[in-house]
Tab-separated table of C-alpha atoms and ligand atoms in Angstrom:
chain	number	residue	atom	x	y	z
N	1	MET	CA	115.587	74.100	-6.274
N	2	PRO	CA	118.798	74.565	-6.689
N	3	ASP	CA	121.182	71.542	-5.370
N	4	ASN	CA	122.983	73.540	-2.937
N	5	ASP	CA	120.302	74.498	-0.830
N	6	LEU	CA	120.497	72.900	2.887
N	7	HIS	CA	117.559	70.945	3.984
N	8	SER	CA	116.821	69.231	7.552
N	9	ARG	CA	116.387	65.463	7.998
N	10	ASP	CA	113.796	63.842	5.292
N	11	ASP	CA	111.673	61.919	7.451
N	12	TRP	CA	108.849	64.423	8.385
N	13	PRO	CA	105.486	62.866	10.631
N	14	ALA	CA	102.677	62.793	8.477
N	15	GLY	CA	100.449	65.863	9.463
N	16	ARG	CA	97.662	68.451	8.408
N	17	VAL	CA	98.833	71.592	9.768
N	18	LEU	CA	102.501	73.084	8.668
N	19	VAL	CA	103.546	76.595	10.536
N	20	GLN	CA	106.155	78.458	8.466
N	21	ALA	CA	108.237	81.235	9.105
N	22	ALA	CA	110.724	82.962	6.921
N	23	THR	CA	113.954	84.375	8.771
N	24	TYR	CA	116.463	86.695	7.932
N	25	ASN	CA	119.228	87.570	10.371
N	26	GLU	CA	116.814	86.494	13.397
N	27	ARG	CA	119.431	84.706	15.708
N	28	GLU	CA	117.907	86.607	19.002
N	29	ASN	CA	114.750	85.294	17.574
N	30	ILE	CA	114.710	82.100	16.267
N	31	GLU	CA	115.263	79.701	19.622
N	32	HIS	CA	112.458	81.182	21.379
N	33	LEU	CA	110.064	81.102	17.970
N	34	ILE	CA	110.566	77.533	17.857
N	35	ASP	CA	109.561	76.796	21.507
N	36	ALA	CA	106.627	78.917	21.046
N	37	VAL	CA	104.970	77.521	17.933
N	38	LEU	CA	105.576	73.552	19.133
N	39	ALA	CA	104.201	74.553	22.220
N	40	CYS	CA	101.156	76.042	20.895
N	41	SER	CA	99.899	72.732	19.812
N	42	PRO	CA	100.932	68.987	19.720
N	43	ASP	CA	99.482	68.812	16.020
N	44	VAL	CA	101.605	71.533	14.189
N	45	GLN	CA	105.270	71.221	12.662
N	46	LEU	CA	107.081	73.912	11.813
N	47	LEU	CA	109.017	75.054	8.595
N	48	ILE	CA	111.623	77.652	8.883
N	49	VAL	CA	112.967	79.044	5.519
N	50	ASP	CA	115.960	80.828	5.917
N	51	ASP	CA	117.917	82.624	3.072
N	52	ASP	CA	121.232	81.550	4.363
N	53	SER	CA	121.276	84.492	7.040
N	54	PRO	CA	124.762	85.709	7.593
N	55	ASP	CA	124.060	85.756	11.693
N	56	GLY	CA	123.722	82.185	11.387
N	57	THR	CA	119.903	81.879	12.051
N	58	GLY	CA	119.521	78.972	9.694
N	59	GLN	CA	122.581	76.900	11.346
N	60	ILE	CA	121.087	77.381	14.969
N	61	ALA	CA	117.616	76.473	13.368
N	62	ARG	CA	119.252	73.271	11.777
N	63	GLU	CA	120.875	71.873	14.937
N	64	ARG	CA	117.448	71.961	17.008
N	65	ALA	CA	116.010	70.515	14.070
N	66	GLY	CA	118.258	67.421	14.834
N	67	ARG	CA	116.479	66.538	17.958
N	68	GLU	CA	113.102	67.978	17.181
N	69	PRO	CA	110.851	65.595	14.841
N	70	ARG	CA	108.237	68.330	14.018
N	71	LEU	CA	110.751	71.048	13.040
N	72	HIS	CA	112.086	71.174	9.484
N	73	VAL	CA	114.497	73.739	8.499
N	74	LEU	CA	115.411	74.981	4.258
N	75	VAL	CA	118.171	76.928	4.069
N	76	ARG	CA	117.985	78.269	0.647
N	77	ARG	CA	121.427	79.546	-0.891
N	78	GLY	CA	121.656	82.423	-3.602
N	79	ARG	CA	118.129	83.438	-3.220
N	80	ARG	CA	116.441	86.491	-1.280
N	81	GLY	CA	112.804	87.786	-0.626
N	82	LEU	CA	110.447	87.210	2.037
N	83	GLY	CA	107.469	86.406	-0.861
N	84	SER	CA	109.887	83.927	-2.723
N	85	ALA	CA	110.571	82.104	0.819
N	86	ILE	CA	106.927	81.883	1.602
N	87	LEU	CA	105.938	80.559	-1.781
N	88	GLU	CA	108.880	77.642	-1.572
N	89	GLY	CA	107.276	77.013	1.988
N	90	PHE	CA	103.952	76.430	0.518
N	91	ARG	CA	105.255	74.378	-2.316
N	92	LEU	CA	106.845	72.191	0.428
N	93	ALA	CA	103.698	72.136	2.615
N	94	ARG	CA	102.096	70.564	-0.809
N	95	SER	CA	104.485	68.259	-1.546
N	96	ARG	CA	104.257	66.806	2.085
N	97	GLY	CA	100.684	66.411	1.862
N	98	PHE	CA	99.927	69.305	3.921
N	99	GLU	CA	96.054	70.487	4.437
N	100	VAL	CA	96.589	74.070	5.927
N	101	SER	CA	99.742	76.011	6.305
N	102	VAL	CA	99.886	79.084	8.974
N	103	ASN	CA	102.289	81.621	7.969
N	104	MET	CA	104.069	84.212	10.461
N	105	ASP	CA	106.838	86.782	10.788
N	106	ALA	CA	109.691	85.099	13.126
N	107	ASP	CA	110.272	88.156	15.483
N	108	PHE	CA	107.208	87.709	17.675
N	109	SER	CA	105.224	90.464	16.273
N	110	HIS	CA	102.669	87.618	15.678
N	111	ASP	CA	101.911	85.605	18.831
N	112	PRO	CA	102.196	81.828	18.361
N	113	ALA	CA	99.207	81.853	21.141
N	114	ASP	CA	96.975	83.035	18.229
N	115	ILE	CA	97.610	80.215	15.945
N	116	PRO	CA	94.418	77.922	17.298
N	117	ARG	CA	92.557	80.810	16.644
N	118	LEU	CA	93.557	80.997	12.951
N	119	LEU	CA	93.048	77.698	12.343
N	120	ALA	CA	89.454	77.641	13.793
N	121	ALA	CA	88.870	80.671	11.372
N	122	LEU	CA	89.278	78.448	8.380
N	123	GLU	CA	86.496	75.927	9.530
N	124	PRO	CA	82.825	76.245	7.684
N	125	VAL	CA	80.573	78.849	8.874
N	126	ALA	CA	76.844	77.927	7.517
N	127	GLY	CA	78.483	75.270	5.645
N	128	LYS	CA	81.225	77.605	3.747
N	129	PRO	CA	84.885	77.108	5.076
N	130	ALA	CA	87.716	79.807	4.441
N	131	ASP	CA	90.518	79.748	2.106
N	132	VAL	CA	92.206	82.283	3.923
N	133	ALA	CA	92.102	83.519	7.854
N	134	ILE	CA	94.236	86.669	8.179
N	135	GLY	CA	95.463	87.655	11.621
N	136	SER	CA	94.141	91.377	11.407
N	137	ARG	CA	95.022	94.392	12.746
N	138	ARG	CA	92.323	96.329	11.097
N	139	VAL	CA	89.076	94.793	12.429
N	140	PRO	CA	87.316	95.227	15.468
N	141	GLY	CA	89.754	93.852	18.599
N	142	GLY	CA	92.798	94.093	16.466
N	143	ARG	CA	95.670	96.539	16.694
N	144	THR	CA	99.248	97.600	16.315
N	145	VAL	CA	101.631	97.976	19.100
N	146	GLY	CA	104.733	99.526	19.187
N	147	TRP	CA	105.156	101.360	15.544
N	148	PRO	CA	106.243	104.910	14.810
N	149	LEU	CA	103.522	107.043	12.680
N	150	SER	CA	105.976	106.367	9.640
N	151	ARG	CA	105.107	102.662	9.966
N	152	HIS	CA	101.152	103.290	10.245
N	153	ILE	CA	101.093	105.521	7.407
N	154	ALA	CA	102.675	103.186	5.083
N	155	SER	CA	100.996	100.328	6.439
N	156	TRP	CA	97.470	102.059	5.976
N	157	LEU	CA	98.155	103.360	2.463
N	158	VAL	CA	98.804	99.860	1.317
N	159	CYS	CA	95.717	98.532	2.694
N	160	TRP	CA	93.570	101.206	1.310
N	161	PHE	CA	95.430	100.615	-2.349
N	162	THR	CA	94.626	96.501	-1.938
N	163	ARG	CA	91.175	97.252	-0.703
N	164	TRP	CA	89.923	100.140	-3.120
N	165	VAL	CA	92.213	99.489	-5.920
N	166	LEU	CA	92.861	96.422	-6.420
N	167	TRP	CA	89.408	95.550	-4.855
N	168	VAL	CA	90.234	92.727	-2.640
N	169	PRO	CA	87.956	92.503	0.489
N	170	ALA	CA	90.164	92.703	2.940
N	171	ARG	CA	91.028	95.045	5.751
N	172	ASP	CA	94.528	93.956	6.559
N	173	SER	CA	95.911	92.823	3.209
N	174	SER	CA	99.651	93.260	4.355
N	175	GLY	CA	99.746	91.207	7.271
N	176	GLY	CA	101.945	88.382	7.648
N	177	PHE	CA	100.056	86.017	9.840
N	178	ARG	CA	97.621	83.833	8.181
N	179	ALA	CA	96.378	80.322	8.051
N	180	VAL	CA	95.692	79.158	4.707
N	181	ARG	CA	93.920	76.072	2.991
N	182	LEU	CA	96.427	74.689	0.844
N	183	SER	CA	93.811	73.519	-1.973
N	184	ILE	CA	93.607	76.914	-3.016
N	185	PHE	CA	96.577	76.889	-4.904
N	186	ASP	CA	94.962	74.101	-7.392
N	187	THR	CA	92.655	77.484	-8.576
N	188	ILE	CA	94.648	80.359	-7.968
N	189	SER	CA	96.559	81.933	-11.314
N	190	GLN	CA	100.186	80.545	-11.232
N	191	GLU	CA	101.744	83.349	-12.950
N	192	PRO	CA	104.937	84.405	-11.261
N	193	PHE	CA	104.185	85.824	-7.789
N	194	ALA	CA	105.779	89.086	-6.220
N	195	GLN	CA	109.095	87.776	-5.098
N	196	GLY	CA	109.032	90.569	-1.793
N	197	TYR	CA	106.823	91.761	0.909
N	198	ALA	CA	104.199	92.510	-1.869
N	199	PHE	CA	103.308	88.523	-2.123
N	200	GLN	CA	100.974	89.105	0.796
N	201	GLU	CA	98.798	91.642	-1.182
N	202	ASP	CA	99.616	89.452	-4.636
N	203	PHE	CA	98.441	86.142	-3.016
N	204	LEU	CA	95.319	87.793	-1.326
N	205	TRP	CA	94.530	89.509	-4.902
N	206	ARG	CA	94.836	85.842	-6.675
N	207	VAL	CA	92.412	84.112	-4.259
N	208	HIS	CA	89.879	86.752	-4.145
N	209	ARG	CA	89.747	86.815	-8.340
N	210	ALA	CA	89.830	82.668	-8.063
N	211	GLY	CA	86.498	82.724	-5.839
N	212	GLY	CA	88.126	82.303	-2.862
N	213	ARG	CA	86.899	82.746	0.660
N	214	ILE	CA	89.049	85.266	3.185
N	215	VAL	CA	88.200	86.293	6.721
N	216	GLU	CA	89.851	88.215	9.358
N	217	VAL	CA	90.447	87.332	13.066
N	218	PRO	CA	91.689	89.908	15.258
N	219	ILE	CA	95.149	89.930	16.546
N	220	THR	CA	97.429	92.382	18.556
N	221	PHE	CA	100.879	92.791	16.104
N	222	THR	CA	103.616	93.953	18.918
N	223	ASP	CA	106.698	95.431	16.911
N	224	ARG	CA	109.792	93.659	17.274
N	225	THR	CA	111.820	93.831	20.279
N	226	ARG	CA	114.739	91.811	19.336
N	227	GLY	CA	116.744	92.133	15.908
N	228	THR	CA	115.948	94.438	13.237
N	229	SER	CA	113.416	95.083	10.303
N	230	LYS	CA	114.188	93.899	6.769
N	231	ALA	CA	111.597	96.575	5.368
N	232	ASP	CA	113.976	98.676	3.779
N	233	PHE	CA	113.647	101.751	1.469
N	234	ALA	CA	114.622	99.090	-1.672
N	235	GLU	CA	111.949	96.880	-0.473
N	236	SER	CA	109.551	99.542	-0.308
N	237	LYS	CA	110.448	100.348	-3.868
N	238	ARG	CA	110.104	96.933	-4.838
N	239	SER	CA	106.824	96.452	-3.205
N	240	ILE	CA	105.246	99.757	-4.871
N	241	GLY	CA	106.288	98.788	-8.495
N	242	GLU	CA	104.546	95.101	-7.834
N	243	LEU	CA	101.445	96.446	-6.387
N	244	LEU	CA	101.110	98.837	-9.767
N	245	LYS	CA	101.613	95.745	-11.609
N	246	LEU	CA	98.534	94.261	-10.360
N	247	ALA	CA	96.598	97.355	-10.280
N	248	ARG	CA	97.524	97.324	-14.385
N	249	VAL	CA	96.324	94.040	-14.444
N	250	THR	CA	93.170	94.751	-12.458
N	251	TRP	CA	91.923	97.956	-14.569
N	252	LEU	CA	93.430	97.110	-18.124
N	253	GLY	CA	93.499	93.299	-18.126
N	254	LYS	CA	97.366	93.060	-18.834
F	1	GDP	N1	113.734	83.983	4.172
F	1	GDP	C1	113.631	85.357	4.144
F	1	GDP	N2	113.018	85.667	5.345
F	1	GDP	C2	112.762	87.244	5.153
F	1	GDP	C3	113.245	87.989	4.262
F	1	GDP	N3	113.089	89.211	4.273
F	1	GDP	C4	112.547	89.223	5.635
F	1	GDP	N4	112.195	88.041	6.273
F	1	GDP	C5	111.660	87.748	7.295
F	1	GDP	O1	110.392	87.755	7.549
F	1	GDP	C6	109.882	88.516	8.385
F	1	GDP	C7	109.500	89.899	8.316
F	1	GDP	O2	110.455	90.604	8.595
F	1	GDP	P1	110.330	91.928	8.927
F	1	GDP	O3	111.764	92.387	8.942
F	1	GDP	O4	110.169	91.674	10.711
F	1	GDP	O5	109.516	93.019	8.742
F	1	GDP	P2	108.742	94.049	9.294
F	1	GDP	O6	107.855	93.462	10.372
F	1	GDP	O7	107.701	94.619	8.310
F	1	GDP	O8	109.334	95.258	9.916
F	1	GDP	C8	111.073	88.242	9.489
F	1	GDP	O9	110.772	87.035	9.897
F	1	GDP	C9	112.219	88.238	8.715
F	1	GDP	O10	113.249	87.376	9.458
F	1	GDP	C10	113.978	87.523	3.017
F	1	GDP	O11	114.754	88.037	1.857
F	1	GDP	N5	114.289	86.022	3.245
F	2	MG	MG1	108.808	92.505	11.969
């Protein structure tokens, strides 16, 4: 990890569940998010992985972390990318001995009140625990509110591709609200991961190929009302390239 990254206090309480949210320019959302996540259960801790947001999101989170032992902040310097931020959050969670990580966006598209349902979905059914529980918009009871048609179409295409070209048995493979059993990292491929938004599909693809179990829990995804989306044209282009790479490995083995 580069030396100029900023870490909040080093004395983390022991815990089982670490919620993590990657942030880039989320100053309108960050304080509400911290309050809502920490309120959802006294047992969870929260990690913010910020990529040195020019709007000061990281600084706001660091100030809160100084007063709140269940809040941790990593401000990365000199790197960008949603996927790489999430992966770094997973690594930190594992190194601190957490069993489960919940990933979510910081813009309230994912409702912190749904976290307990995601955690419950990891528990064994007929003796079989799940490795990943996806907060899903594409199973009965799930839905997306507030998106323009263009976002619905793009999301549908990515989910279709992941299911029928990459053979990942999930309906909402692009959603970023998930509970993950961290032991799955002992079995999945450690080849370099997609660094951008395609991390979400890439991760599920590896879990499935390693024999991991994926389940889906219905959620309502509500488009953000504060701040702006970072899913721009450059990011879409990068994601398409990364998905095509996965298709090549799926079908040609290299
Ligand atoms: N750390 C980090 N977070 C990012 C980056 N890009 C996006 N995010 C965060 O990822 C989450 C999803 O991004 P968002 O802009 O809401 O994408 P959308 O929901 O697809 O429109 C939000 O919490 C963003 O702040 C990045 O490069 N680095
Ligand atoms: Mg969003």
